[in-house]
PDB file of C-alpha atoms and ligand atoms in Angstrom:
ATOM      1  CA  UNK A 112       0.000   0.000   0.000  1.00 61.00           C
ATOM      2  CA  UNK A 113       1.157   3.407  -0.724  1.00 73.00           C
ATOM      3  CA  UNK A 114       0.248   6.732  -0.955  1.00 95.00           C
ATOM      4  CA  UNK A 115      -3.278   7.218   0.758  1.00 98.00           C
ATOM      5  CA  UNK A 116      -5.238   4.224  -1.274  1.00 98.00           C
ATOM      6  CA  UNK A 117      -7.321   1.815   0.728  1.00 98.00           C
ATOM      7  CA  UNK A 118      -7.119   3.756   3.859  1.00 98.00           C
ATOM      8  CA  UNK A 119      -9.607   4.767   5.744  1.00 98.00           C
ATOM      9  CA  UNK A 120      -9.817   8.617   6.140  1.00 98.00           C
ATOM     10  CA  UNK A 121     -11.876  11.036   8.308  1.00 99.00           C
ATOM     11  CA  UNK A 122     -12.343  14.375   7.401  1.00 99.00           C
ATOM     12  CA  UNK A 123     -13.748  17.048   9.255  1.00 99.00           C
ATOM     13  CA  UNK A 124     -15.117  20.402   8.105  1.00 98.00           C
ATOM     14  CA  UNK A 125     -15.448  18.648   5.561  1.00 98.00           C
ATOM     15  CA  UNK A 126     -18.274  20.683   4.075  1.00 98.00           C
ATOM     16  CA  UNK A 127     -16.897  23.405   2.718  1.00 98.00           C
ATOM     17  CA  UNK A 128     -13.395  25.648   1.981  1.00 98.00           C
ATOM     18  CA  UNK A 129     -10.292  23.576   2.725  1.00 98.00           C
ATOM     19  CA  UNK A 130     -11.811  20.724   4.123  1.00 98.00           C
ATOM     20  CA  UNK A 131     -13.878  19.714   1.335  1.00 98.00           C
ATOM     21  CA  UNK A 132     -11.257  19.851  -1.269  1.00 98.00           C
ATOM     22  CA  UNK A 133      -8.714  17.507   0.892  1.00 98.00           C
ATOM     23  CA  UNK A 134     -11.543  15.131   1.383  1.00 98.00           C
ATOM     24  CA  UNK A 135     -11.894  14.997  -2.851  1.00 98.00           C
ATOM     25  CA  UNK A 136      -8.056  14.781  -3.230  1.00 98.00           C
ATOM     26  CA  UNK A 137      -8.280  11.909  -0.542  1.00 98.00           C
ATOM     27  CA  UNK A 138     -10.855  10.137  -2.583  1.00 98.00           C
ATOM     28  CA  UNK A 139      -9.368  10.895  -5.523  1.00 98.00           C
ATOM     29  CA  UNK A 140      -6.366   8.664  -4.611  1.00 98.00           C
ATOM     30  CA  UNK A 141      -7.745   5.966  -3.132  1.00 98.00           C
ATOM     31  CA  UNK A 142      -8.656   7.006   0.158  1.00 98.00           C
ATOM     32  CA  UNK A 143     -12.078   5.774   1.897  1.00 98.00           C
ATOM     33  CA  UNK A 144     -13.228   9.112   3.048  1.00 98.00           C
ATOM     34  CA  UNK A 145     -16.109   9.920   5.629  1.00 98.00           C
ATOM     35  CA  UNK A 146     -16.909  13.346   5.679  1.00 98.00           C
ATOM     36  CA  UNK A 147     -18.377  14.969   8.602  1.00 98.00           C
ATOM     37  CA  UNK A 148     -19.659  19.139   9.332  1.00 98.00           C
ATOM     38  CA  UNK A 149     -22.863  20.486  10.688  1.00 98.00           C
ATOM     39  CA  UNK A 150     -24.455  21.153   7.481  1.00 98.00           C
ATOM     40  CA  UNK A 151     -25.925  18.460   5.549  1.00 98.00           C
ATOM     41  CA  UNK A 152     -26.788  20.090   2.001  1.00 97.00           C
ATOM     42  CA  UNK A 153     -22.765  20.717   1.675  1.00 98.00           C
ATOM     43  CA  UNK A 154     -22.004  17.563   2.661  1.00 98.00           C
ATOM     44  CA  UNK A 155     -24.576  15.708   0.621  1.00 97.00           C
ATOM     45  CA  UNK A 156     -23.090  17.354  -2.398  1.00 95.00           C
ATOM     46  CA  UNK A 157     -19.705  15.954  -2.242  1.00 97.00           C
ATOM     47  CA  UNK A 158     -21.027  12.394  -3.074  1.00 97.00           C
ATOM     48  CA  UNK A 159     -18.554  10.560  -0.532  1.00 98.00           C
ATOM     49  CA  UNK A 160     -20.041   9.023   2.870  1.00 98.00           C
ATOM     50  CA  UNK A 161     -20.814  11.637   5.497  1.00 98.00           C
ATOM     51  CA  UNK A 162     -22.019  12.180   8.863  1.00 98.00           C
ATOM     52  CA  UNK A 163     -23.662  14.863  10.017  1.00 98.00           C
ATOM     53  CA  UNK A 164     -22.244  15.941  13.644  1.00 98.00           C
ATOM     54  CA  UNK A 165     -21.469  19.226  16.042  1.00 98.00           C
ATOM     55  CA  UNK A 166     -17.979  18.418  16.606  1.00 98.00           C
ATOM     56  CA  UNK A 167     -18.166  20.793  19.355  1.00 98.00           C
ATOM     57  CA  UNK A 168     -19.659  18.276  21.711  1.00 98.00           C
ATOM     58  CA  UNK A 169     -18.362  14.989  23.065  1.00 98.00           C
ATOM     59  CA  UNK A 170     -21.565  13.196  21.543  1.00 98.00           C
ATOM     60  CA  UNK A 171     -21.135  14.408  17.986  1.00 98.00           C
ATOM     61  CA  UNK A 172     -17.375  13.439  18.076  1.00 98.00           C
ATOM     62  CA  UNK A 173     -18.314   9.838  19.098  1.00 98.00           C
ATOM     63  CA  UNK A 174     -21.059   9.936  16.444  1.00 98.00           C
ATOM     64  CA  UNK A 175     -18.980  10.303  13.589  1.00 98.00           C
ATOM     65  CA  UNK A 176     -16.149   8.210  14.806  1.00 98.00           C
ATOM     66  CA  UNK A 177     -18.848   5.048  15.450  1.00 98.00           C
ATOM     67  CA  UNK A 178     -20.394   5.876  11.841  1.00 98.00           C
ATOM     68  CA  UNK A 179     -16.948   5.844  10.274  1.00 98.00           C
ATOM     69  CA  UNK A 180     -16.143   2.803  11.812  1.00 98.00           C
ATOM     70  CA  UNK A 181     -19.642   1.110  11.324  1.00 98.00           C
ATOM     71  CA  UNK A 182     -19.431   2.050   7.235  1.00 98.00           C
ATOM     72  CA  UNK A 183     -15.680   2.263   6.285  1.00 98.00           C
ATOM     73  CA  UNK A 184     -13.902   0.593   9.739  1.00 98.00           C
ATOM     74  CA  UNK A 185     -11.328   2.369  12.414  1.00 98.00           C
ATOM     75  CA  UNK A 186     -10.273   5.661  11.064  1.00 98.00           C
ATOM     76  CA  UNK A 187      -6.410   4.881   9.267  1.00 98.00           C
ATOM     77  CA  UNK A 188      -6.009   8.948   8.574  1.00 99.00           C
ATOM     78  CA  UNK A 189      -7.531  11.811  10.279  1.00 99.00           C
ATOM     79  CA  UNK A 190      -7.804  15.330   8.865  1.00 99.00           C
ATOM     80  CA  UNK A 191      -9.001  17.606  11.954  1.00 99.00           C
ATOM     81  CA  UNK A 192      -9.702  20.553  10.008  1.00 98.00           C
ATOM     82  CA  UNK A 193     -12.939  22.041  11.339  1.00 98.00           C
ATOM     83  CA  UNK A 194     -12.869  25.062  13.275  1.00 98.00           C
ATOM     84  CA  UNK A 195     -14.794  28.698  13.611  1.00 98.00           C
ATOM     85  CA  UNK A 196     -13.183  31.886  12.669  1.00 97.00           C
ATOM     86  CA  UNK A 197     -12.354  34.909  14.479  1.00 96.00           C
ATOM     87  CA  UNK A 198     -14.852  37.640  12.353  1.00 94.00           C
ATOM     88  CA  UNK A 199     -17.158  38.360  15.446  1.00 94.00           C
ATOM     89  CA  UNK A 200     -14.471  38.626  18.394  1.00 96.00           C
ATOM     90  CA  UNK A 201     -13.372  41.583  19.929  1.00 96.00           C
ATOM     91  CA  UNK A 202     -10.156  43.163  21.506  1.00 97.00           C
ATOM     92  CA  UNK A 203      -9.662  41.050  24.833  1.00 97.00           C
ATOM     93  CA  UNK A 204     -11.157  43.314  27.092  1.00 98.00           C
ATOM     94  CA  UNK A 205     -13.957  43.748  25.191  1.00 97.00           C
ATOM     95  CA  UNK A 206     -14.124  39.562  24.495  1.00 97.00           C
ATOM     96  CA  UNK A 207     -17.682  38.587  25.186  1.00 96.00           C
ATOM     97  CA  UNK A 208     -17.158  35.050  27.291  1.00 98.00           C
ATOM     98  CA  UNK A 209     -19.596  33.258  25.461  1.00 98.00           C
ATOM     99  CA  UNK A 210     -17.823  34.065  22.552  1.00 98.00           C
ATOM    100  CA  UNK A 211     -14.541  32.303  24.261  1.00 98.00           C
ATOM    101  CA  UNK A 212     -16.292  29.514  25.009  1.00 98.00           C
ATOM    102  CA  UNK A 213     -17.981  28.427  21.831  1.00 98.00           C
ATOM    103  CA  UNK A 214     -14.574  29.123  20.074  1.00 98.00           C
ATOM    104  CA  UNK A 215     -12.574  26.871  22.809  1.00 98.00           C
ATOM    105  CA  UNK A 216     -15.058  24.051  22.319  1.00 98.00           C
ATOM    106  CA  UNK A 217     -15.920  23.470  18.691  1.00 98.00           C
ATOM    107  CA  UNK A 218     -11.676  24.294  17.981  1.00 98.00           C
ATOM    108  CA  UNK A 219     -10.011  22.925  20.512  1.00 98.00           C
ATOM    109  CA  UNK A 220     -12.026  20.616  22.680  1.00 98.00           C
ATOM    110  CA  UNK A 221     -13.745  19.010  19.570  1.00 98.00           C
ATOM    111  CA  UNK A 222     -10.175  17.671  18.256  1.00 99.00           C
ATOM    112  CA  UNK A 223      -9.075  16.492  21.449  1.00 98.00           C
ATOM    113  CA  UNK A 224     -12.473  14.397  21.907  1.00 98.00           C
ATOM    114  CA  UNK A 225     -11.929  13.218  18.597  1.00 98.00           C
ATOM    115  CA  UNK A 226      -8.031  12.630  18.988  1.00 98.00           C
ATOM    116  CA  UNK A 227      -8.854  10.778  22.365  1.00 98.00           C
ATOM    117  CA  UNK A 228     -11.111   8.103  20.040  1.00 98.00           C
ATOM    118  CA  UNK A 229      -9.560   7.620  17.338  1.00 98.00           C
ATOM    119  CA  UNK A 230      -5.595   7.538  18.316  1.00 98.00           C
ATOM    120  CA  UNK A 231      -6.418   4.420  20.394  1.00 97.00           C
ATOM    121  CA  UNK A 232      -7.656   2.417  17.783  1.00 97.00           C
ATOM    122  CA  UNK A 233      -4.719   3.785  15.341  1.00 98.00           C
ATOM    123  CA  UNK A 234      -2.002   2.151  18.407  1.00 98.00           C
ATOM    124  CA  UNK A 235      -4.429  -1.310  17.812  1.00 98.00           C
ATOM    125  CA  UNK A 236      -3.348  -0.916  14.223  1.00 98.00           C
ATOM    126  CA  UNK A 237      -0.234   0.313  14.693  1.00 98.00           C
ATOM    127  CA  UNK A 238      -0.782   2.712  11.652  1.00 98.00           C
ATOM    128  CA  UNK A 239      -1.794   6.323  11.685  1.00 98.00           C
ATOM    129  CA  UNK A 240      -2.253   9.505  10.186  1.00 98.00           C
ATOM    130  CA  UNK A 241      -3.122  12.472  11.920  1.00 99.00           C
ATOM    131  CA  UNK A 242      -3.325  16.373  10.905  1.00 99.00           C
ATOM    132  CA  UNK A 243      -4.917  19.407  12.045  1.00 99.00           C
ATOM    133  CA  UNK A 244      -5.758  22.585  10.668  1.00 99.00           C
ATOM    134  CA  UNK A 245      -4.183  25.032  12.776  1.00 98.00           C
ATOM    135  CA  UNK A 246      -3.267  28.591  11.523  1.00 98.00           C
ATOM    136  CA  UNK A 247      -0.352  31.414  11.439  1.00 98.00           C
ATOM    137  CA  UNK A 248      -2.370  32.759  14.404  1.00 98.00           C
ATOM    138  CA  UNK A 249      -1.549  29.464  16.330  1.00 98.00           C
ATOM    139  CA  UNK A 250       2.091  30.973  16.478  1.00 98.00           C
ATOM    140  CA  UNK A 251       1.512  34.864  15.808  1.00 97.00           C
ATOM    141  CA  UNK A 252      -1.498  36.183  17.731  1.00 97.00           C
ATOM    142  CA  UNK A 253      -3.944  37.846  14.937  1.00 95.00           C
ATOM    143  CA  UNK A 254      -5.699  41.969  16.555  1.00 94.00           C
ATOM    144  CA  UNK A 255      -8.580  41.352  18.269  1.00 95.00           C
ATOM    145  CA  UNK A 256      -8.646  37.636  17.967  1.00 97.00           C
ATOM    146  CA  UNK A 257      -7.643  35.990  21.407  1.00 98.00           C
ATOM    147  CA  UNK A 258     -10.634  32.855  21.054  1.00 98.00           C
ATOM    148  CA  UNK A 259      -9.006  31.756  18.050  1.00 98.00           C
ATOM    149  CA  UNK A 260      -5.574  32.657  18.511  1.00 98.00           C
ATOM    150  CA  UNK A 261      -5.399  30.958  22.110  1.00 98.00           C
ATOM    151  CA  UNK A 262      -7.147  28.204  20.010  1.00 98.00           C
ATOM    152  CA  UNK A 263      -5.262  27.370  17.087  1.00 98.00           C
ATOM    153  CA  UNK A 264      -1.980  27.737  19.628  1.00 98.00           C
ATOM    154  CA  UNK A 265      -3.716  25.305  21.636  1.00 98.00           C
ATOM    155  CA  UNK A 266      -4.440  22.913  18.643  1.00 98.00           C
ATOM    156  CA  UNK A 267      -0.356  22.659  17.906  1.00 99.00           C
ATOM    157  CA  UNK A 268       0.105  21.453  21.784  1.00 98.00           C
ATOM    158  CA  UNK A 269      -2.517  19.456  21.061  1.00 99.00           C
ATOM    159  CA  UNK A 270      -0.715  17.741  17.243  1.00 99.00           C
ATOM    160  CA  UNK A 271       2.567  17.532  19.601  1.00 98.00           C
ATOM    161  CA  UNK A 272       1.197  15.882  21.818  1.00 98.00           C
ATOM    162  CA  UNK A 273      -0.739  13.275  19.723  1.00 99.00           C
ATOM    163  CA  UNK A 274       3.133  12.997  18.519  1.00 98.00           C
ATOM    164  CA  UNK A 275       4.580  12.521  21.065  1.00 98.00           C
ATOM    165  CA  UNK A 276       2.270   9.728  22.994  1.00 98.00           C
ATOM    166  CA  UNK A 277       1.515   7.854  19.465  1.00 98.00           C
ATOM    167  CA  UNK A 278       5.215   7.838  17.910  1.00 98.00           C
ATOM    168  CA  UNK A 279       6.077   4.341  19.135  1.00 98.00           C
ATOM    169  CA  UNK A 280       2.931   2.818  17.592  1.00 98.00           C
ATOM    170  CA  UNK A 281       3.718   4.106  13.431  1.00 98.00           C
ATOM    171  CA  UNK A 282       1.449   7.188  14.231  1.00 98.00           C
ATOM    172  CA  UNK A 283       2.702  10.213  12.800  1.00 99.00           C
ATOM    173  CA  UNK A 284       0.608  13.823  13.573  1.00 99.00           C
ATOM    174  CA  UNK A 285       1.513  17.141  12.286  1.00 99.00           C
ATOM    175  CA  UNK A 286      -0.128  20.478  11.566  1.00 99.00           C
ATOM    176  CA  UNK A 287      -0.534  22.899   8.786  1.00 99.00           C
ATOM    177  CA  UNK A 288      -0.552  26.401   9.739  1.00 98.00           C
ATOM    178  CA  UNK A 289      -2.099  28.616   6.667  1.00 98.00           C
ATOM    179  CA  UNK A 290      -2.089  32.264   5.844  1.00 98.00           C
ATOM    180  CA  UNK A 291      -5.168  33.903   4.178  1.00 98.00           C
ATOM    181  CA  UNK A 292      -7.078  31.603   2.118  1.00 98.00           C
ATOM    182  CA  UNK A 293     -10.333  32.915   0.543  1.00 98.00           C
ATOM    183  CA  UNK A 294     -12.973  30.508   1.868  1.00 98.00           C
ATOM    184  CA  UNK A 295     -16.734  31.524   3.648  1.00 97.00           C
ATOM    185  CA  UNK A 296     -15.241  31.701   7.212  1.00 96.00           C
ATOM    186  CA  UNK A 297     -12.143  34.193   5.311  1.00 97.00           C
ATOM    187  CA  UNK A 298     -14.735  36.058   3.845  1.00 97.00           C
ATOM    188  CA  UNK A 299     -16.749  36.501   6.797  1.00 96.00           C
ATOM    189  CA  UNK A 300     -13.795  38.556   8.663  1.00 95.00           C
ATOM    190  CA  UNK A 301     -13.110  40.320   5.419  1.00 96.00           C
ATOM    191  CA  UNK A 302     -16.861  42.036   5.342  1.00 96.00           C
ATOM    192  CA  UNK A 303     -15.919  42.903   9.463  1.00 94.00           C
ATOM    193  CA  UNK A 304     -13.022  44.243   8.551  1.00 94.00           C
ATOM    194  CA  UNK A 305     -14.712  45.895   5.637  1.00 96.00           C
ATOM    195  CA  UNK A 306     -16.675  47.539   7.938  1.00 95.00           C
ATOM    196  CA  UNK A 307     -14.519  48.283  10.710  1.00 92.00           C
ATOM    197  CA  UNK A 308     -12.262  49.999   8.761  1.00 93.00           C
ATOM    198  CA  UNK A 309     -14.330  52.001   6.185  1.00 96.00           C
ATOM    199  CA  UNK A 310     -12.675  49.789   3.363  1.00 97.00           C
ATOM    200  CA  UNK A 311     -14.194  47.414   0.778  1.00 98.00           C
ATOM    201  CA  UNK A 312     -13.820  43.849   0.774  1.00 98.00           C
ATOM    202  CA  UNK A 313     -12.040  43.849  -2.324  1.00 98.00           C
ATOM    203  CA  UNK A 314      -9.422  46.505  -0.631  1.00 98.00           C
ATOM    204  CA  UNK A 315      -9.189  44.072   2.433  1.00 97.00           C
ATOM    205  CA  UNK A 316      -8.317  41.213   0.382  1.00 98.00           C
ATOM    206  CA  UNK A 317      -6.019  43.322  -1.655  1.00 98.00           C
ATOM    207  CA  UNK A 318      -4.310  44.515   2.097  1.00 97.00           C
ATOM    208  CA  UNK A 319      -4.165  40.507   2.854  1.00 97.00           C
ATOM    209  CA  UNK A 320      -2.611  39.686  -0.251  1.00 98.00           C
ATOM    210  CA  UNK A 321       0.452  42.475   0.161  1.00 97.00           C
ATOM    211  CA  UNK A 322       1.184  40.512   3.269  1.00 97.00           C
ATOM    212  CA  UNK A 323       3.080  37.403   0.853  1.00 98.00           C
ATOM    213  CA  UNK A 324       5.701  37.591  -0.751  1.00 97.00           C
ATOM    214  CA  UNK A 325       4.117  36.473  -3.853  1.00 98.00           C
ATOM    215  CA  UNK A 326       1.115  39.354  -3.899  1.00 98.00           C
ATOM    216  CA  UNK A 327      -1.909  37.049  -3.538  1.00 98.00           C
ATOM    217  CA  UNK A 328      -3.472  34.956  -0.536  1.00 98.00           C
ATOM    218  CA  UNK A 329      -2.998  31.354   0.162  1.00 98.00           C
ATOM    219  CA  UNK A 330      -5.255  28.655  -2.046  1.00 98.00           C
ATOM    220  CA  UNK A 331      -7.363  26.249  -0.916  1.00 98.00           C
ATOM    221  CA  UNK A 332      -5.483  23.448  -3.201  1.00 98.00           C
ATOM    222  CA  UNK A 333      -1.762  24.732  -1.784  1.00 98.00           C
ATOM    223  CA  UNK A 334      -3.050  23.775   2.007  1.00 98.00           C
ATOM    224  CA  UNK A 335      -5.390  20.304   1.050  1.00 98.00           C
ATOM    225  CA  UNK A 336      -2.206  19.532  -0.941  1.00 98.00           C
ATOM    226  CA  UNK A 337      -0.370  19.700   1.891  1.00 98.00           C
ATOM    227  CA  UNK A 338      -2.652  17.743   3.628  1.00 98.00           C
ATOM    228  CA  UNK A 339      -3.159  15.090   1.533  1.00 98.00           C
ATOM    229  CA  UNK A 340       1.022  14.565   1.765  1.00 98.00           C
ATOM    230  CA  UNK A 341       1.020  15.020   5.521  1.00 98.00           C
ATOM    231  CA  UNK A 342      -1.799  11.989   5.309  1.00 98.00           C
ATOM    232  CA  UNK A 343       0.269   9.591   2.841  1.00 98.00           C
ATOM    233  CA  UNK A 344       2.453   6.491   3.995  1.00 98.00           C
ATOM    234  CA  UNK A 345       5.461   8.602   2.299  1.00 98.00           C
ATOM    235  CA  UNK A 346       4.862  11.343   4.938  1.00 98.00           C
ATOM    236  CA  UNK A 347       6.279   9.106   7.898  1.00 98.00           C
ATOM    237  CA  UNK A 348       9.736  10.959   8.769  1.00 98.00           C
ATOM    238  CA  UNK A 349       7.740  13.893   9.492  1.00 98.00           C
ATOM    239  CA  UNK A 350       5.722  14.581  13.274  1.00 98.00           C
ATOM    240  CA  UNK A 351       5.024  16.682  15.703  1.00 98.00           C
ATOM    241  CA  UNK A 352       5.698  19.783  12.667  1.00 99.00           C
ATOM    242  CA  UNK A 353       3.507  22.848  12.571  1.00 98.00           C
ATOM    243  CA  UNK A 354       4.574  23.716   8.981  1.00 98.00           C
ATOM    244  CA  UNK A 355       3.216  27.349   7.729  1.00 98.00           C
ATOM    245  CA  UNK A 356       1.190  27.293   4.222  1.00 98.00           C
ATOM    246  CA  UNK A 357       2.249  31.100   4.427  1.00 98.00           C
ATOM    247  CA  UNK A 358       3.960  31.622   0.645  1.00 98.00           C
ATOM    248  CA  UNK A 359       7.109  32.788   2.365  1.00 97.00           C
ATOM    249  CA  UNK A 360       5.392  35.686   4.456  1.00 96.00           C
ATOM    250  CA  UNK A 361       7.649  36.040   7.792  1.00 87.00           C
ATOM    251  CA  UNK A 362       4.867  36.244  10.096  1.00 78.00           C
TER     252      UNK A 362
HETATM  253  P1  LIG B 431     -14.979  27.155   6.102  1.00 68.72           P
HETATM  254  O1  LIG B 431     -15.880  28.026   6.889  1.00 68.72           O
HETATM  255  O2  LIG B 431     -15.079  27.142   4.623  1.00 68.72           O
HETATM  256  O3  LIG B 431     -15.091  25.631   6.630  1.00 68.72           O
HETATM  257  C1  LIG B 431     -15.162  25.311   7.987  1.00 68.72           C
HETATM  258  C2  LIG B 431     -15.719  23.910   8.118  1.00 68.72           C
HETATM  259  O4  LIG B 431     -15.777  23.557   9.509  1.00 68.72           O
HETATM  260  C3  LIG B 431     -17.116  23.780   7.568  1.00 68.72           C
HETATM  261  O5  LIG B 431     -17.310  22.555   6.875  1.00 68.72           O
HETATM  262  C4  LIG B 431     -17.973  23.839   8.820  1.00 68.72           C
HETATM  263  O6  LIG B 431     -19.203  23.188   8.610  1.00 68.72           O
HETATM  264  C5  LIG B 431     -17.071  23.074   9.800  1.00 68.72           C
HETATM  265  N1  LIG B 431     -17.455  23.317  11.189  1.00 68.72           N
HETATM  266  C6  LIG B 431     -17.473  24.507  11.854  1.00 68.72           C
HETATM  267  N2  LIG B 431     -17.960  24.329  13.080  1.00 68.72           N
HETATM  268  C7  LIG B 431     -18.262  23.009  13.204  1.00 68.72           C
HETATM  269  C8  LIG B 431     -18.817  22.224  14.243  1.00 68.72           C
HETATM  270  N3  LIG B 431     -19.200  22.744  15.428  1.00 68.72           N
HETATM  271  N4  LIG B 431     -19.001  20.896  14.027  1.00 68.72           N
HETATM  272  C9  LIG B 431     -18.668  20.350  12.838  1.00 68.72           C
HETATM  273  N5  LIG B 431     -18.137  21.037  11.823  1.00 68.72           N
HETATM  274  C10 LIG B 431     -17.946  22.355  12.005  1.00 68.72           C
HETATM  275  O7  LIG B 431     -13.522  27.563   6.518  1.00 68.72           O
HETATM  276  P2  LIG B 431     -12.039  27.124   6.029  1.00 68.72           P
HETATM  277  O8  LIG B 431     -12.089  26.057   5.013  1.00 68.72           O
HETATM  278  O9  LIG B 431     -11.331  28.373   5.758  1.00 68.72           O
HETATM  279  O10 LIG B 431     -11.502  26.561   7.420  1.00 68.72           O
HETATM  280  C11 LIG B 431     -10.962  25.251   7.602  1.00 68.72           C
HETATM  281  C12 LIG B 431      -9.925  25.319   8.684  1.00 68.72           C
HETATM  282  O11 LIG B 431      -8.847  26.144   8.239  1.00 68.72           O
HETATM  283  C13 LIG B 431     -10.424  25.939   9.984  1.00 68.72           C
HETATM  284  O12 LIG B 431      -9.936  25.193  11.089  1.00 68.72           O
HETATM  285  C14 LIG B 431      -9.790  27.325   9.969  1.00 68.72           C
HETATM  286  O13 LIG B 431      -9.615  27.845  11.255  1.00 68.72           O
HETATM  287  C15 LIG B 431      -8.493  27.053   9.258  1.00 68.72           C
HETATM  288  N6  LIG B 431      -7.841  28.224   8.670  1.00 68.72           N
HETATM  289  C16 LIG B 431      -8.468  28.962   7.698  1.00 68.72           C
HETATM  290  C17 LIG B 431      -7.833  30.067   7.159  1.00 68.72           C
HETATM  291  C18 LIG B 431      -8.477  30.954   6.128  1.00 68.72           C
HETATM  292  O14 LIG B 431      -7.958  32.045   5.841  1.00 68.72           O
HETATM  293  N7  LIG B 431      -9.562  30.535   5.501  1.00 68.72           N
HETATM  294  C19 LIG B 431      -6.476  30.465   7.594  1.00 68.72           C
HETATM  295  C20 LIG B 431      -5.914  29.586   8.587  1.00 68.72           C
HETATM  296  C21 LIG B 431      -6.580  28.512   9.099  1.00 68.72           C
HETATM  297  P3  LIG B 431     -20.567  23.570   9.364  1.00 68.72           P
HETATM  298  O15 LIG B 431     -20.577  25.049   9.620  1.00 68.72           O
HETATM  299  O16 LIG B 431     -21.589  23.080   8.418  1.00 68.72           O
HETATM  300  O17 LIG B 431     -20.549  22.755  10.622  1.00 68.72           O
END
């Protein structure tokens, strides 16, 4: 076996954006890929198995690791990739707690209920696969963005330590780490920001691309890409990374 094909692969936020593309490159080479978000039209229209699950709660997490394992068998590759963005935060002392608190639990909390199921059945194996979707604000704190900063930093403790505890049993876990990519939750901070600021969208994403070297944002296909390596039997010499899909930018 090589590559990703015959494995069993879950991906989550899997709906939409950066998720859904690295669950079609998954299928695409081989991979047996269970998709899983809150919103069932998107996922319906991939035409891969899904589940439909809040991946915020311990419940949904065990949901759509039993279904996985029910229909395709114990998750070989996980993609934790789901996560809410930043748009509706505020400067820290000005951070509503609720807002905290949904933010900790669907991107932080979520992944470690799901890490906590489905790492034990990869040391059964012996075999696993494990990335998360963290972000450049998981090492460089974004303005007025504590919820997700303090959560995507939290997600990389949480890909070292998957590391660190699965190493000896052929698991490997890592993290991407992207810059700008234009997907719905990217969008959704750019109209804020929009706003905030007086600007258009179109100048926002303009100010976000001058932030890379190459003068344009991150795409979806650069960070599923990496992914989809990260999640292949070639990928083994690398864990515990949090690599930056950040087109050379030094923050
Ligand atoms: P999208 O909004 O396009 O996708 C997010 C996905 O996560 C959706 O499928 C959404 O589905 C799912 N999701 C959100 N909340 C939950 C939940 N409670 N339970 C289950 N699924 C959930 O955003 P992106 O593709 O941009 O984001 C993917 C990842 O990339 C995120 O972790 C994000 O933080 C990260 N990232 C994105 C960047 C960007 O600029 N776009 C930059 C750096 C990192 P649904 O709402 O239906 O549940």
């Amino acid at each position: 076996m090589s590559g990703v094909e015959g494995r069993v692969a879950l991906v989550t936020g899997a709906g939409r954006g950066i998720g859904r593309r690295t669950a079609e490159i998954l299928a695409e080479r081989g991979a047996r890929v269970m998709c899983t978000a809150r919103s069932e039209s998107e996922l319906a229209g991939l035409g891969l198995d899904f589940a439909v699950a809040d991946l915020g709660t311990p419940d949904g997490c065990a949901f759509a690791v039993d279904e996985t394992e029910k229909r395709l068998g114990p998750v070989e590759i996980f993609v934790c990739n789901h996560g809410i963005g930043s748009a509706h935060e505020r400067v820290i002392w000005e951070q509503d707690i609720d807002v905290w608190s949904e933010t900790m639990r669907i991107n932080l909390d979520g992944p470690f209920y799901l890490s906590r199921l489905i790492v034990g059945r990869m040391v059964e194996q012996r075999y696993g696969r494990v990335v998360f979707t963290s972000s450049t604000a998981g090492l460089v704190a974004e303005h007025a963005g504590s919820a997700y900063n303090s959560s995507k930093h939290g997600l990389i403790g949480l890909m070292r330590s998957v590391a660190v505890d699965g190493g000896a049993f052929g698991i490997t876990s890592n993290a991407v780490l992207p810059g700008w990519v234009r997907t719905a939750m990217a969008e959704r901070s750019a109209a804020q920001e929009a706003e905030d600021r007086g600007m258009t969208v179109e100048q926002v994403w303009d100010a976000r691309a001058a932030l890379y070297p190459p003068g344009r944002v991150v795409t979806v296909d650069e960070v599923a890409e990496a992914i989809a390596f990260l999640a292949s039997e070639e990928s083994s010499g690398i864990s515990g990374e949090a690599i930056r899909i950040a087109l050379g930018a030094s923050e």
